[in-house]
mmCIF file of C-alpha atoms in Angstrom:
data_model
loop_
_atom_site.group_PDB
_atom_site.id
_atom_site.type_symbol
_atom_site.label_atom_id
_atom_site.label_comp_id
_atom_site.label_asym_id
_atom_site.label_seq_id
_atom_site.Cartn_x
_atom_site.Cartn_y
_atom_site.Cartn_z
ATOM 1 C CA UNK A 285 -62.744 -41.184 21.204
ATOM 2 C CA UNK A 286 -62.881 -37.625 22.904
ATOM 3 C CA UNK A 287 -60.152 -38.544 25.723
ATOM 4 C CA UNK A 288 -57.740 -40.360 23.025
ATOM 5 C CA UNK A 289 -58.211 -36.561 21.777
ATOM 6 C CA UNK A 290 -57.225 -35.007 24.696
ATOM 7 C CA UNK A 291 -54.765 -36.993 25.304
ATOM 8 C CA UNK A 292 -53.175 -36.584 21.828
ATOM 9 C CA UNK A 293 -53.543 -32.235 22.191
ATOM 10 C CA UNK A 294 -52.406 -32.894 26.140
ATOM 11 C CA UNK A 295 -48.947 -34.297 24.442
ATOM 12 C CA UNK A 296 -49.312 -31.497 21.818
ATOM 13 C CA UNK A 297 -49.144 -28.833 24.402
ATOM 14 C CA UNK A 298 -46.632 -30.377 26.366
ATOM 15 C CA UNK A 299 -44.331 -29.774 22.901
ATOM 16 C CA UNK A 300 -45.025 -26.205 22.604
ATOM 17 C CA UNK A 301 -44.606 -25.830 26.036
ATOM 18 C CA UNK A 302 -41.061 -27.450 25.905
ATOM 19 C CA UNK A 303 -40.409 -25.535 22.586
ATOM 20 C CA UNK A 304 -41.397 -22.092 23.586
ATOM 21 C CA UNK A 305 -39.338 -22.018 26.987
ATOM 22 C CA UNK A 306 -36.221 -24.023 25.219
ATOM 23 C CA UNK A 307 -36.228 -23.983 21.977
ATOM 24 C CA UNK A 308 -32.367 -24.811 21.049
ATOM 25 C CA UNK A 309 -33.171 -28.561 22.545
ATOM 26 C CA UNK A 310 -31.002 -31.264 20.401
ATOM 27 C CA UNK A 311 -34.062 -33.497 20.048
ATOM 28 C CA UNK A 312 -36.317 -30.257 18.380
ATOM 29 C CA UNK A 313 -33.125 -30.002 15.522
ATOM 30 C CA UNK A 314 -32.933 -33.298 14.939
ATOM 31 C CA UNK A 315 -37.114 -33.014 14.092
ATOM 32 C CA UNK A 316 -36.514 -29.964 12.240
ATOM 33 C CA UNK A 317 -33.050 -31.188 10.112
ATOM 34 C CA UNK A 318 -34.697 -34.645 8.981
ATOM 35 C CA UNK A 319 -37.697 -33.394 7.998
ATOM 36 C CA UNK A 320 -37.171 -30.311 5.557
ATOM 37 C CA UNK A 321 -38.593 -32.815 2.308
ATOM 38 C CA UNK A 322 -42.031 -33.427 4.212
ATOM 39 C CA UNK A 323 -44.461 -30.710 3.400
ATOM 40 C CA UNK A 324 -45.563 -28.387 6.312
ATOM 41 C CA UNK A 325 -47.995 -25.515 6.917
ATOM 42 C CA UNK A 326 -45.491 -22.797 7.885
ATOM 43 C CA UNK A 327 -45.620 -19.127 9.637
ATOM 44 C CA UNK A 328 -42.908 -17.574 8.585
ATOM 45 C CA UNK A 329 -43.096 -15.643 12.367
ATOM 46 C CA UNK A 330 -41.725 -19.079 14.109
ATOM 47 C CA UNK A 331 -40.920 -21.526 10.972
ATOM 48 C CA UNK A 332 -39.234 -24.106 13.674
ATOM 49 C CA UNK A 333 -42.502 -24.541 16.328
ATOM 50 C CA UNK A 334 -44.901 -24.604 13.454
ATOM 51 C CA UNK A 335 -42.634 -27.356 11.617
ATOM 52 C CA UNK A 336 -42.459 -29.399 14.897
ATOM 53 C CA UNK A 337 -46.250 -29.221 15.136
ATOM 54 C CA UNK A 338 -47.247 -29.816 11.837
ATOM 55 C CA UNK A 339 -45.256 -33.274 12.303
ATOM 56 C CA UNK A 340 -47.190 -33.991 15.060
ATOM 57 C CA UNK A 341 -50.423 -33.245 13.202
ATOM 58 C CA UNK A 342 -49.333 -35.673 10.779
ATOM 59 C CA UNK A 343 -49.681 -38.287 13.422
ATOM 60 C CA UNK A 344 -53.887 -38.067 13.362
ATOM 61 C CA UNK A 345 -54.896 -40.471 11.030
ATOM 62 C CA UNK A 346 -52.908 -42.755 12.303
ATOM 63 C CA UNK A 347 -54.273 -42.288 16.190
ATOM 64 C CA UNK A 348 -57.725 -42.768 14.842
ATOM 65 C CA UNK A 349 -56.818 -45.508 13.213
ATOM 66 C CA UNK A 350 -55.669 -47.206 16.125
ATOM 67 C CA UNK A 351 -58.695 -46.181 17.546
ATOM 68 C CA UNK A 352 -61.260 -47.628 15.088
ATOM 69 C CA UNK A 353 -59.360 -50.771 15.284
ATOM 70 C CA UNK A 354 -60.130 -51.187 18.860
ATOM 71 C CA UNK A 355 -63.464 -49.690 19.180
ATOM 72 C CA UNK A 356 -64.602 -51.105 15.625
ATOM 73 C CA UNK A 357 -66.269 -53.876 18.171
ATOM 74 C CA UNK A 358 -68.684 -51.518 19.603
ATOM 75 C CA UNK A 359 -69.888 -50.165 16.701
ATOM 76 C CA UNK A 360 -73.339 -50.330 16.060
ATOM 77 C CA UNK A 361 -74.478 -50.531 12.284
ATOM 78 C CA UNK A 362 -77.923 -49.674 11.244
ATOM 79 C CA UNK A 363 -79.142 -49.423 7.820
ATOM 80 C CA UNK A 364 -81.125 -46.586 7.504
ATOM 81 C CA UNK A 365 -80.806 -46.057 3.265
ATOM 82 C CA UNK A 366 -80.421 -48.254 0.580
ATOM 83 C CA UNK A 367 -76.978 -49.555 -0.481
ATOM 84 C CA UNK A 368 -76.545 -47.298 -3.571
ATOM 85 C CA UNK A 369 -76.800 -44.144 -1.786
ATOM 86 C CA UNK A 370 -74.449 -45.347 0.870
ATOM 87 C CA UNK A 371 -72.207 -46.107 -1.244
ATOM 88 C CA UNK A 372 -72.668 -42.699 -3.290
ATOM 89 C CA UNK A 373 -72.201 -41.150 -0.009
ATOM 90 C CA UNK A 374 -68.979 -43.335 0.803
ATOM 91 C CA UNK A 375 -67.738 -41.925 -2.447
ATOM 92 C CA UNK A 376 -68.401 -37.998 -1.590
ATOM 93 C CA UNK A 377 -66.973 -38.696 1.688
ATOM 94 C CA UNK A 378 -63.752 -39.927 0.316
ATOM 95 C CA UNK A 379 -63.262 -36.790 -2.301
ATOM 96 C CA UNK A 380 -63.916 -35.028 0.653
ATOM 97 C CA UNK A 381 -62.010 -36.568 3.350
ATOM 98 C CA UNK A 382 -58.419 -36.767 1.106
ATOM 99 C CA UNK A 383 -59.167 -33.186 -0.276
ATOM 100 C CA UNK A 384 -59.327 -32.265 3.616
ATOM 101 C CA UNK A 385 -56.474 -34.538 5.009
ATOM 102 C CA UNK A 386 -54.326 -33.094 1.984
ATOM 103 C CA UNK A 387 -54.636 -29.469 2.539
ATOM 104 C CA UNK A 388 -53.973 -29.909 6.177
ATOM 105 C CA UNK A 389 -51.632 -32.453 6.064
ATOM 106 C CA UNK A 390 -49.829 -32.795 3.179
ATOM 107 C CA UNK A 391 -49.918 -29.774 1.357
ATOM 108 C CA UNK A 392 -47.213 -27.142 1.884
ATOM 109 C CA UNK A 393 -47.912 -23.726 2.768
ATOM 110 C CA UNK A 394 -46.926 -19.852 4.762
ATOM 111 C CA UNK A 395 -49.755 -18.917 6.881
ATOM 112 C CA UNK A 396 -49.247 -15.583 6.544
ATOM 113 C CA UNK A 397 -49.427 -15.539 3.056
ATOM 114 C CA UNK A 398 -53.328 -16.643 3.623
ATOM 115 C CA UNK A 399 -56.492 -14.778 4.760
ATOM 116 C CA UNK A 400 -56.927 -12.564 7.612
ATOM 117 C CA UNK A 401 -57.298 -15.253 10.033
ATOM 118 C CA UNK A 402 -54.616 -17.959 9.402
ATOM 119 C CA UNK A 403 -52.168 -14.351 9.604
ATOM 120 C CA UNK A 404 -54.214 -13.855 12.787
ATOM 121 C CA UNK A 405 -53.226 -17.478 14.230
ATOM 122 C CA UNK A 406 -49.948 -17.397 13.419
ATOM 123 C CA UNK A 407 -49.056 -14.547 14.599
ATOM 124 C CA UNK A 408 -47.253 -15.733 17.898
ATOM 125 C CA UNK A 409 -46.876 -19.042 19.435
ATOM 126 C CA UNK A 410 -49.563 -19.410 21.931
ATOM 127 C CA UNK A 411 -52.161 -18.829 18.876
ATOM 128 C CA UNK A 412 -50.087 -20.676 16.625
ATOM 129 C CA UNK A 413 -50.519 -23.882 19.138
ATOM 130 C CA UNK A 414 -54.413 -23.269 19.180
ATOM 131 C CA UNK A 415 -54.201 -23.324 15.122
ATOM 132 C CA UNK A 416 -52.636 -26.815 15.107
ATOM 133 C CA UNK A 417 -54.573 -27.862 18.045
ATOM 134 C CA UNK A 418 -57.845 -27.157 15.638
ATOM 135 C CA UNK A 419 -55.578 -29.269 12.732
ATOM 136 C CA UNK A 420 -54.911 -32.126 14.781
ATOM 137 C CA UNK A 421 -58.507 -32.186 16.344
ATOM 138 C CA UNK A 422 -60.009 -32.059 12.555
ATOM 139 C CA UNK A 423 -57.764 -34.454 11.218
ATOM 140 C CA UNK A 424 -58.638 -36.848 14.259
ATOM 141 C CA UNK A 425 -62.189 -36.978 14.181
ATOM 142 C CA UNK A 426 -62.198 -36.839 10.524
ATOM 143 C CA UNK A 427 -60.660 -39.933 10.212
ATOM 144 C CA UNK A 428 -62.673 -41.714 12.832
ATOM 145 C CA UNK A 429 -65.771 -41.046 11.296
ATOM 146 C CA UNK A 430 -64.237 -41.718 7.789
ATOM 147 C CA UNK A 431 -62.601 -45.320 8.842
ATOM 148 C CA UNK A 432 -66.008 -45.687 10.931
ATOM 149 C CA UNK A 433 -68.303 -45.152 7.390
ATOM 150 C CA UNK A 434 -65.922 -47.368 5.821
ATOM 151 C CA UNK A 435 -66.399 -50.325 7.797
ATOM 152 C CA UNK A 436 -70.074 -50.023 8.171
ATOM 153 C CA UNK A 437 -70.464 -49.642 4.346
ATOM 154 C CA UNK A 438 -68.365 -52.828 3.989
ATOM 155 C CA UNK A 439 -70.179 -54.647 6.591
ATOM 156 C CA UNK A 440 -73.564 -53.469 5.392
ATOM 157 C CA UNK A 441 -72.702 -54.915 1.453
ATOM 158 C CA UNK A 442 -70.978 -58.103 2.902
ATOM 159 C CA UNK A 443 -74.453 -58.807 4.880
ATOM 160 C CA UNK A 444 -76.270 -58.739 1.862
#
């Protein structure tokens, strides 16, 4: 799970790096032009490397996904609580896990219009990077565990 991860921020970096040293690139326009509808956590100090990141971001749940799918295999399910708080906990997880994935990933927002620290992190590009870095990583391992509980919870009740 961990090198998928650094694979995934390995290609993030390699973006930024492109971006910040050439930024007029055809390919980083065409990103930015076609995707003005799709909601984005913004700094307002570089609107254009914080859009191209935050579509990149987007692309987390769908990297775990791919990687429960082939590691679901390995998994190894054992029930340790009854099925009625599992499935209590399944459903706190899931408020949690779409309030989380939305704020981060669907929600549009300025980061400097927030707290002390998101102005902090978005105050140049090298710290902006490390902000989405933190995004994608959350995002990632968020939805591993969440497609993970899922499948063990559905397991678990089909074994019954």
């Amino acid at each position: 799970m961990l090198s998928l991860l650094a694979i995934a921020i390995a290609t993030l970096l390699i973006i930024a790096g492109f971006f910040i040293n050439t930024p007029e690139q055809p390919l980083f326009e065409v990103i930015i032009k076609n995707t003005n509808v799709i909601p984005s956590n913004l700094s307002s100090i570089n609107p254009q490397l914080s859009k191209i990141l935050d579509m990149y971001c987007k692309s987390a749940p769908i990297l775990a996904l791919a990687f429960f799918l082939f590691a679901r295999q390995y998994l190894i399910i054992q029930k340790t609580q009854g099925l009625r708080v599992l499935i209590k906990t399944l459903l706190a997880f899931t408020i949690l896990y779409f309030i989380i994935i939305y704020y981060l990933l669907l929600h549009s927002s300025v980061l400097n219009e927030y707290g002390a620290l998101l102005r902090f992190l978005s105050s140049n590009d090298y710290l902006l990077t490390l902000f989405f870095i933190c995004v994608y990583s959350a995002c990632y391992v968020l939805s591993v565990y969440y497609f993970s509980f899922v499948y063990a919870v559905v397991k678990l009740t089909r074994n019954r």
